[in-house]
Short mmCIF file of C-alpha atoms in Angstrom, two decimals:
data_model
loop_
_atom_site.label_atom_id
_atom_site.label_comp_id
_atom_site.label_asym_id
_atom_site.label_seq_id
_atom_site.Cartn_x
_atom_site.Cartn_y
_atom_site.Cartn_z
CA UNK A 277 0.00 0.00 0.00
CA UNK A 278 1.82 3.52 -0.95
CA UNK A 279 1.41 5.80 2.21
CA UNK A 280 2.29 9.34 1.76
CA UNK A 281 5.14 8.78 3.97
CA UNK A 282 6.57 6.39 1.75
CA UNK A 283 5.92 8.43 -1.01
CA UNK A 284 8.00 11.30 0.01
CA UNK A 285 10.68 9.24 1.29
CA UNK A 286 11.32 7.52 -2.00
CA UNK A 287 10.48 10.83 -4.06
CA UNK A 288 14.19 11.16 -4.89
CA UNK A 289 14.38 7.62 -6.89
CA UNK A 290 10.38 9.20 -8.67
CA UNK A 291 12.07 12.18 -9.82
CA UNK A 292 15.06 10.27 -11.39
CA UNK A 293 13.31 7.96 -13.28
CA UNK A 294 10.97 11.13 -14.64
CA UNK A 295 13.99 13.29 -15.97
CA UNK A 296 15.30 10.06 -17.77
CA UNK A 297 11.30 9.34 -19.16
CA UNK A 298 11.39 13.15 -20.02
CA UNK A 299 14.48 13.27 -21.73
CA UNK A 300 14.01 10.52 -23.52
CA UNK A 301 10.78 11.71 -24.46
CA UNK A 302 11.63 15.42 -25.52
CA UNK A 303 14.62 14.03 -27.25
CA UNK A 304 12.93 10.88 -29.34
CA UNK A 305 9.59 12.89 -29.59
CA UNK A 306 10.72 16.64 -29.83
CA UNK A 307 7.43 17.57 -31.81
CA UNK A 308 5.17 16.36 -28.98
CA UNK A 309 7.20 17.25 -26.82
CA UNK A 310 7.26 21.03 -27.49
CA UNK A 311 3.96 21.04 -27.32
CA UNK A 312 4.01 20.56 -23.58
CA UNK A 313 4.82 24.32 -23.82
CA UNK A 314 1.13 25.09 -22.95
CA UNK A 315 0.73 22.75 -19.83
CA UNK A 316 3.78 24.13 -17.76
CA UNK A 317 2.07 26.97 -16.33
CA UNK A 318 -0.97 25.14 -15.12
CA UNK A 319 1.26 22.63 -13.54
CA UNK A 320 3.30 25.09 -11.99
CA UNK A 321 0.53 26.66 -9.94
CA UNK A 322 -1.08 23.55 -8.73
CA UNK A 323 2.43 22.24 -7.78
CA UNK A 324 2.72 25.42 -6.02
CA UNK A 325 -0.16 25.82 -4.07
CA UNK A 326 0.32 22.01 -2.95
CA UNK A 327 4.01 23.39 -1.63
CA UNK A 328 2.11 26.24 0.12
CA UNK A 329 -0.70 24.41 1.71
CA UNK A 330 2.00 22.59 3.87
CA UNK A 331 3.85 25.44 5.32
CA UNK A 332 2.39 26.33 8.26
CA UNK A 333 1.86 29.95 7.67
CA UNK A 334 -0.94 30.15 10.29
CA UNK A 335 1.14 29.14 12.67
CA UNK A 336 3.91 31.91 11.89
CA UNK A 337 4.49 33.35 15.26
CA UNK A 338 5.59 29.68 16.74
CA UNK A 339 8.20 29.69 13.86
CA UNK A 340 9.88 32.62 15.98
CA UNK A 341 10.18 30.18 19.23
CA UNK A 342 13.03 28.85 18.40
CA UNK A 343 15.06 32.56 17.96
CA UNK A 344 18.62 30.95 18.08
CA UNK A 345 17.80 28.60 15.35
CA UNK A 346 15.94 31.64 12.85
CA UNK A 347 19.27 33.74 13.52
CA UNK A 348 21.43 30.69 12.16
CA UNK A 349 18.88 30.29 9.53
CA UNK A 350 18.73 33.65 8.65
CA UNK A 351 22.59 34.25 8.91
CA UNK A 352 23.54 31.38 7.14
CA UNK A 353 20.92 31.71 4.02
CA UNK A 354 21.23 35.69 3.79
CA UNK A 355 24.70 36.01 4.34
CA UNK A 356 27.03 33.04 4.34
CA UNK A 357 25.30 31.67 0.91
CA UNK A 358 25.06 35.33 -0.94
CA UNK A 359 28.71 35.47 0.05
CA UNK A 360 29.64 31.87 -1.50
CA UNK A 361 27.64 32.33 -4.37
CA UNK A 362 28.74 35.68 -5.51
CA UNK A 363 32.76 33.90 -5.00
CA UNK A 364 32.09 31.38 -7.23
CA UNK A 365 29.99 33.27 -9.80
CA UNK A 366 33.28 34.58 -10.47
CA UNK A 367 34.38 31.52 -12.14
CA UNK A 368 31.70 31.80 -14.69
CA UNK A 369 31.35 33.68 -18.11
CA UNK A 370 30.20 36.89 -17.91
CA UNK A 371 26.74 35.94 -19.60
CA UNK A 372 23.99 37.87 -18.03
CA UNK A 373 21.10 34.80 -18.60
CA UNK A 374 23.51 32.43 -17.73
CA UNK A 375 24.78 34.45 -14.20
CA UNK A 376 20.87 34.84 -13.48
CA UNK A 377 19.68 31.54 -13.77
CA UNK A 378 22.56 30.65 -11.21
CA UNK A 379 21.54 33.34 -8.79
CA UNK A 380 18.01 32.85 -9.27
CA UNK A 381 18.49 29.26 -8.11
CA UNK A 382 20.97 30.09 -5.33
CA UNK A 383 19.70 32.22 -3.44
CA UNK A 384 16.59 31.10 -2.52
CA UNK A 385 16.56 28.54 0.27
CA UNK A 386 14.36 25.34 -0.40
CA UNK A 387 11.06 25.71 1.27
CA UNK A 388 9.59 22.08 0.38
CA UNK A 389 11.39 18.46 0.00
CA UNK A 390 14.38 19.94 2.53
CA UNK A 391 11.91 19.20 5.02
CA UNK A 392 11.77 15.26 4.20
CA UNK A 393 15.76 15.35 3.61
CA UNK A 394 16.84 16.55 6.80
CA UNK A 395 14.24 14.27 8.43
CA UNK A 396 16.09 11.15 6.31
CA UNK A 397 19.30 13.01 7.58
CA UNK A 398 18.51 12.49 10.84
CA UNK A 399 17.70 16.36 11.59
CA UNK A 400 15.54 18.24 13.24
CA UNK A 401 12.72 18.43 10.30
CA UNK A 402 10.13 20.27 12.63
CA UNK A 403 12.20 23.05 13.35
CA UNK A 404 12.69 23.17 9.44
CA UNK A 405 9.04 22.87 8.89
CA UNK A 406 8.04 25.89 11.30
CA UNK A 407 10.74 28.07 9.52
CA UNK A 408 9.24 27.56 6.14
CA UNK A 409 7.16 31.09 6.04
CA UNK A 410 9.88 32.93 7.36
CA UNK A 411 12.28 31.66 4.68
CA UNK A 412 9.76 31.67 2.23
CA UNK A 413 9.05 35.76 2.83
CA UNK A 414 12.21 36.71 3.73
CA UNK A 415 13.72 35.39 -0.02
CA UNK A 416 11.09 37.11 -2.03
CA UNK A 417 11.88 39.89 -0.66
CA UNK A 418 15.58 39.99 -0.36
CA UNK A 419 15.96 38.38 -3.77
CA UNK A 420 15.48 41.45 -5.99
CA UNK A 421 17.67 43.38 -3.70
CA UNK A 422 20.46 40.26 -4.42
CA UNK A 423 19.81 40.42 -8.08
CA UNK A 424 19.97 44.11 -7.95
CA UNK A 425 23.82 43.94 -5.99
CA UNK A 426 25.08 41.24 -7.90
CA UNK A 427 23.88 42.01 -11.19
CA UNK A 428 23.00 45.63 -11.69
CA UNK A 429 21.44 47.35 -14.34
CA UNK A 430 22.21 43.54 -16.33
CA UNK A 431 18.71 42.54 -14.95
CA UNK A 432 16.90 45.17 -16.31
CA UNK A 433 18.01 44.47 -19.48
CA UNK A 434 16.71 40.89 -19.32
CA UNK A 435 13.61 40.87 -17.04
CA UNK A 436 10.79 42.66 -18.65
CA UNK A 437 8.59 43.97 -15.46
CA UNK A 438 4.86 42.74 -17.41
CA UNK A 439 5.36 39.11 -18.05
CA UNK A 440 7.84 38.82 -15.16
CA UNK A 441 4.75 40.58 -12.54
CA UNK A 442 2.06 38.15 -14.34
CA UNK A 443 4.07 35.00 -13.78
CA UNK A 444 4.92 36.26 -10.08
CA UNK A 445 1.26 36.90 -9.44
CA UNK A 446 -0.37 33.77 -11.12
CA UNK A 447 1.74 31.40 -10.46
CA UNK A 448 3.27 32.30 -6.75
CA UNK A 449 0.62 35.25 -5.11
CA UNK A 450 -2.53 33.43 -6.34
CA UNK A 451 -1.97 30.11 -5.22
CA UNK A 452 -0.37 31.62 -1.88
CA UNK A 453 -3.21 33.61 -0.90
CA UNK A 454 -5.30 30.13 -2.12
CA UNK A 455 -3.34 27.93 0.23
CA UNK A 456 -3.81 29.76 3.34
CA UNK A 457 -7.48 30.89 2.78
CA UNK A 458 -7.12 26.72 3.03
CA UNK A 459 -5.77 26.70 6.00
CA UNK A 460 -7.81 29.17 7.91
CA UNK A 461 -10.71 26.91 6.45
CA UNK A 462 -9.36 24.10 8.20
CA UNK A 463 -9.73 25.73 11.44
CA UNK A 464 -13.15 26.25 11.20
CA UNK A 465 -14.91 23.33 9.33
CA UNK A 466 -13.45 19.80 8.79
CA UNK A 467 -13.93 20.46 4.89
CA UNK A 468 -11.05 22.48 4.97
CA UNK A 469 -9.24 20.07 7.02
CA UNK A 470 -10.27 17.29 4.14
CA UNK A 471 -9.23 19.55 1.66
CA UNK A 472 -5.74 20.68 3.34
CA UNK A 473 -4.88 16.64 3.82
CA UNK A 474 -5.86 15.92 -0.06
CA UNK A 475 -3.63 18.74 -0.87
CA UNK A 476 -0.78 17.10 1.39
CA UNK A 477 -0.70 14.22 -1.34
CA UNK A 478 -0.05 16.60 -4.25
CA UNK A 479 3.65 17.93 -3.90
CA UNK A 480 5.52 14.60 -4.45
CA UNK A 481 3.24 13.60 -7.99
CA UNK A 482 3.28 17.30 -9.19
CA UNK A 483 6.89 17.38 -8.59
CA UNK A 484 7.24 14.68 -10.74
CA UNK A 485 4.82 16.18 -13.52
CA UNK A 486 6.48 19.81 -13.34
CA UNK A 487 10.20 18.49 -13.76
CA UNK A 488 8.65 16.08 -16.81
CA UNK A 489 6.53 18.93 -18.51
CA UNK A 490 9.61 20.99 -18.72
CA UNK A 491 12.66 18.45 -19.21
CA UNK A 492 10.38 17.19 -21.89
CA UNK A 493 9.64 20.48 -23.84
CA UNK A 494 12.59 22.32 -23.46
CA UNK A 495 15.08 19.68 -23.69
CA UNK A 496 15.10 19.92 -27.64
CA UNK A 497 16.21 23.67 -27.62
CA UNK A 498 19.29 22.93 -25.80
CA UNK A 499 21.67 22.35 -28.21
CA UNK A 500 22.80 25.65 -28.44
CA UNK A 501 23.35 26.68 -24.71
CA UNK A 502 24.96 22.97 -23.94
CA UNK A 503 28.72 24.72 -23.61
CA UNK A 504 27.48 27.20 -21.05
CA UNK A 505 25.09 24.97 -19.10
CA UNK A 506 28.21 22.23 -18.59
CA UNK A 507 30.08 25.03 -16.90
CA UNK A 508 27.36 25.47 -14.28
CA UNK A 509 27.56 21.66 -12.95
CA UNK A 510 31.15 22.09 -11.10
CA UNK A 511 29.38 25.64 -9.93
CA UNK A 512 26.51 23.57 -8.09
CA UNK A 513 28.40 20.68 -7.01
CA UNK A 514 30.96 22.80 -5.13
CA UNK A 515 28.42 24.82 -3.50
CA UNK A 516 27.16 21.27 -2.14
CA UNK A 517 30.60 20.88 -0.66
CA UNK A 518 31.07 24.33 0.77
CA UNK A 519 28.03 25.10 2.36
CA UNK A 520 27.58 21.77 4.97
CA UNK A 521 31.20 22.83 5.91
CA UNK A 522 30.41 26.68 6.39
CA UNK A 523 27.31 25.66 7.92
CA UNK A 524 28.63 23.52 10.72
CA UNK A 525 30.81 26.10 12.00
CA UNK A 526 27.57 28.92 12.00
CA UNK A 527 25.74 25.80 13.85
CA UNK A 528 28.96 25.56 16.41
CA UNK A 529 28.96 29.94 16.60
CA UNK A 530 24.87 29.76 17.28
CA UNK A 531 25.67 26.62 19.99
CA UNK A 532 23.04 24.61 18.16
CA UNK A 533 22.07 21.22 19.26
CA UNK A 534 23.02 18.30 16.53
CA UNK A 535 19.40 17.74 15.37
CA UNK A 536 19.05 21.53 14.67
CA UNK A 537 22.51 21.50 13.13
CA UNK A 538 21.85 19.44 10.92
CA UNK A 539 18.75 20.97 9.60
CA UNK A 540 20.52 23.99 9.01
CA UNK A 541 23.08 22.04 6.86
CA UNK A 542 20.54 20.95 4.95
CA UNK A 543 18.87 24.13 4.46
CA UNK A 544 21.76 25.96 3.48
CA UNK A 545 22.29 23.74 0.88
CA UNK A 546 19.00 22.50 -0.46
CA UNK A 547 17.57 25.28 -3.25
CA UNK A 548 14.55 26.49 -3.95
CA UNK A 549 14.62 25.81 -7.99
CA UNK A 550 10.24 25.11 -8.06
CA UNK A 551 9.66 28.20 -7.02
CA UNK A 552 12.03 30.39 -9.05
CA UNK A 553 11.44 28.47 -12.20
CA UNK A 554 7.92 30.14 -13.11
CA UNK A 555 9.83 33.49 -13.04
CA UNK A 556 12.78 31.83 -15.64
CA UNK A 557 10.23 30.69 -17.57
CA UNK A 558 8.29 34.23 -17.80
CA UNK A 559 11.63 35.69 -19.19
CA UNK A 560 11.92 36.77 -23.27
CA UNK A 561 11.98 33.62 -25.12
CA UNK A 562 15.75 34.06 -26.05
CA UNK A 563 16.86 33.58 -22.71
CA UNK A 564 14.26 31.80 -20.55
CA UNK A 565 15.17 28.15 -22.32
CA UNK A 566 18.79 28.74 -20.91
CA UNK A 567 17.70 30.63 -17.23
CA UNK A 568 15.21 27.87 -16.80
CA UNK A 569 17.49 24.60 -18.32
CA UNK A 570 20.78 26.46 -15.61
CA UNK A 571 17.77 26.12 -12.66
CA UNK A 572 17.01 22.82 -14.09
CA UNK A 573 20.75 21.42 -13.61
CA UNK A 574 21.01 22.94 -10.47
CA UNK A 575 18.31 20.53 -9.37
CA UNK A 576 19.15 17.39 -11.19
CA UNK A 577 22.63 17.99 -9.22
CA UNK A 578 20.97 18.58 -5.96
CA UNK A 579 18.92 15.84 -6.24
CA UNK A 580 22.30 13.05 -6.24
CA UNK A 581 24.09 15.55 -3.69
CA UNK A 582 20.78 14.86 -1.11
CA UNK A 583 21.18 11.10 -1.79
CA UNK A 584 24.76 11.46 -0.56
CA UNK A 585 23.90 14.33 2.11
CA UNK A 586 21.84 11.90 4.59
CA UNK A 587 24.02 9.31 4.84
CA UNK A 588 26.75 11.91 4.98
CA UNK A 589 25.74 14.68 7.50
CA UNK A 590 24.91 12.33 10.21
CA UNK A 591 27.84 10.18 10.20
CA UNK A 592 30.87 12.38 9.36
CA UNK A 593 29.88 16.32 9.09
CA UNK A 594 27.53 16.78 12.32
CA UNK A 595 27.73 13.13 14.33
CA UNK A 596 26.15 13.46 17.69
CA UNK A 597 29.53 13.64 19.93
CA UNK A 598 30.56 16.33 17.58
CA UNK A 599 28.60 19.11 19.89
#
């Protein structure tokens, strides 16, 4: 019988065997495939309002309970990761769609499956879980100001404000605004509650769906970006090495517990490439296949690194005698 728990736990070996499907499928069927165009969108906002209904954003002043954990969070995510990205940005061309792709992905802290990793990681997943709406605010609001210092007048000259605001609103304010109307519903009338524990089974499935719609339809118009999306792997893969090891000592300076430090390895290194994709894909046609097929990568990468992080964190970065 597949229980939701089992679901998420195995949701990393799901999402494999969709980007080889999709690949296959955009590759061998690139007609068809292109025409999956249309669909992204619509699976983009469901997929995001399932993401939104389980972050407890009723319960946001209990995410502040824990204030020596949110200043790690917040320290580590707003400062020690702008900091490491920006470094190693330096290492790659200076292509405008190409750097904001990579910062897009970056700098936004993972707001969804980071929860299920740290709890495989043997971390503190609640404390995770209760920090969701404050990471999930704090990054849309501090990400243009990021964009804006690391970029400057670059992203204006990609990002047209109309399609980029319409994308924003549709796909990330609508179903927002939709997800906790939810959850105030719930704690009225047990319809809402119904509906908020349908919605819980929706984030693992429409995962799946979202990373096939748009392997599948964009992996045909690749050819031409291939050279500058190979030099963003090494990019991702030593940011997965860099930021456990910054992390831990922010976790020693903040005297965290090991359950809580290793939650904040994991969210310092687990992006948020879902959420940030609906704005790569609103981008002018010239450069949203490359900005979206760099946040793309960055997942497919992040995806292995997690396989490696929970067996990893627990038993060599953060082990228990370690604090």
């Amino acid at each position: 019988m597949i229980t939701r728990e089992k679901l998420e736990n195995n949701q990393v070996w799901l999402y494999v065997i969709v980007l080889i499907i999709a690949s296959g499928f955009g590759l061998l069927a690139p007609d068809i495939g292109g025409q999956l165009d249309s669909t992204i969108s619509f699976v983009i906002a469901i997929l995001m309002y399932s993401m939104f209904s389980q972050i407890p954003f009723v319960s946001l002043k209990k995410a502040f309970g824990n204030r020596r954990f949110i200043g790690a969070l917040l320290t580590v995510n707003y400062i020690a990761v702008p900091i490491v990205v920006w470094l190693l940005s330096k290492l790659l061309p200076n292509h405008p769609p190409l750097l904001l792709g990579v910062y897009l992905v970056l700098l936004t802290p993972c707001i969804d499956y980071v929860i299920v990793f740290t709890s495989l990681g043997r971390g503190n997943e609640k404390l995770i879980l209760m920090s969701t709406p404050i990471l999930f605010i704090t990054q849309m609001l501090l990400l243009p100001l990021y964009l804006g210092l690391f970029m400057g007048a670059d992203v204006a000259g990609i990002v047209e404000s109309g399609p980029f605001l319409e994308a924003f609103f549709g796909l990330i304010v609508i179903p927002l605004v939709i997800a906790i109307a939810i959850q105030l519903l719930a704690r009225k009338v047990p319809f809402g509650s119904r509906v908020l524990d349908l919605s819980a089974w929706l984030p693992v499935p429409f995962m799946a769906l979202t990373l096939f719609v748009v392997v599948a339809s964009q992996i045909g118009k690749l050819s031409a970006y291939i050279d500058l999306i190979i030099k963003v792997v090494p990019i991702y893969v030593a940011f997965m090495v860099i930021m456990p090891i910054v992390s831990r000592f922010i976790a020693k300076w903040f005297k965290l517990d090991t359950g809580a430090g290793r939650a904040l390895i994991f969210s310092s290194s687990t992006r948020n490439s879902l959420v940030v994709l609906p704005l790569a894909l609103a981008l002018p046609d010239e450069v949203s296949t490359l900005v979206a097929a760099v946040i793309v990568t960055q997942t497919i990468v992040e995806l292995a690194g997690e396989l490696i992080y929970i067996r990893v964190v627990p038993n060599l970065i953060l082990r228990k005698e370690t604090i």
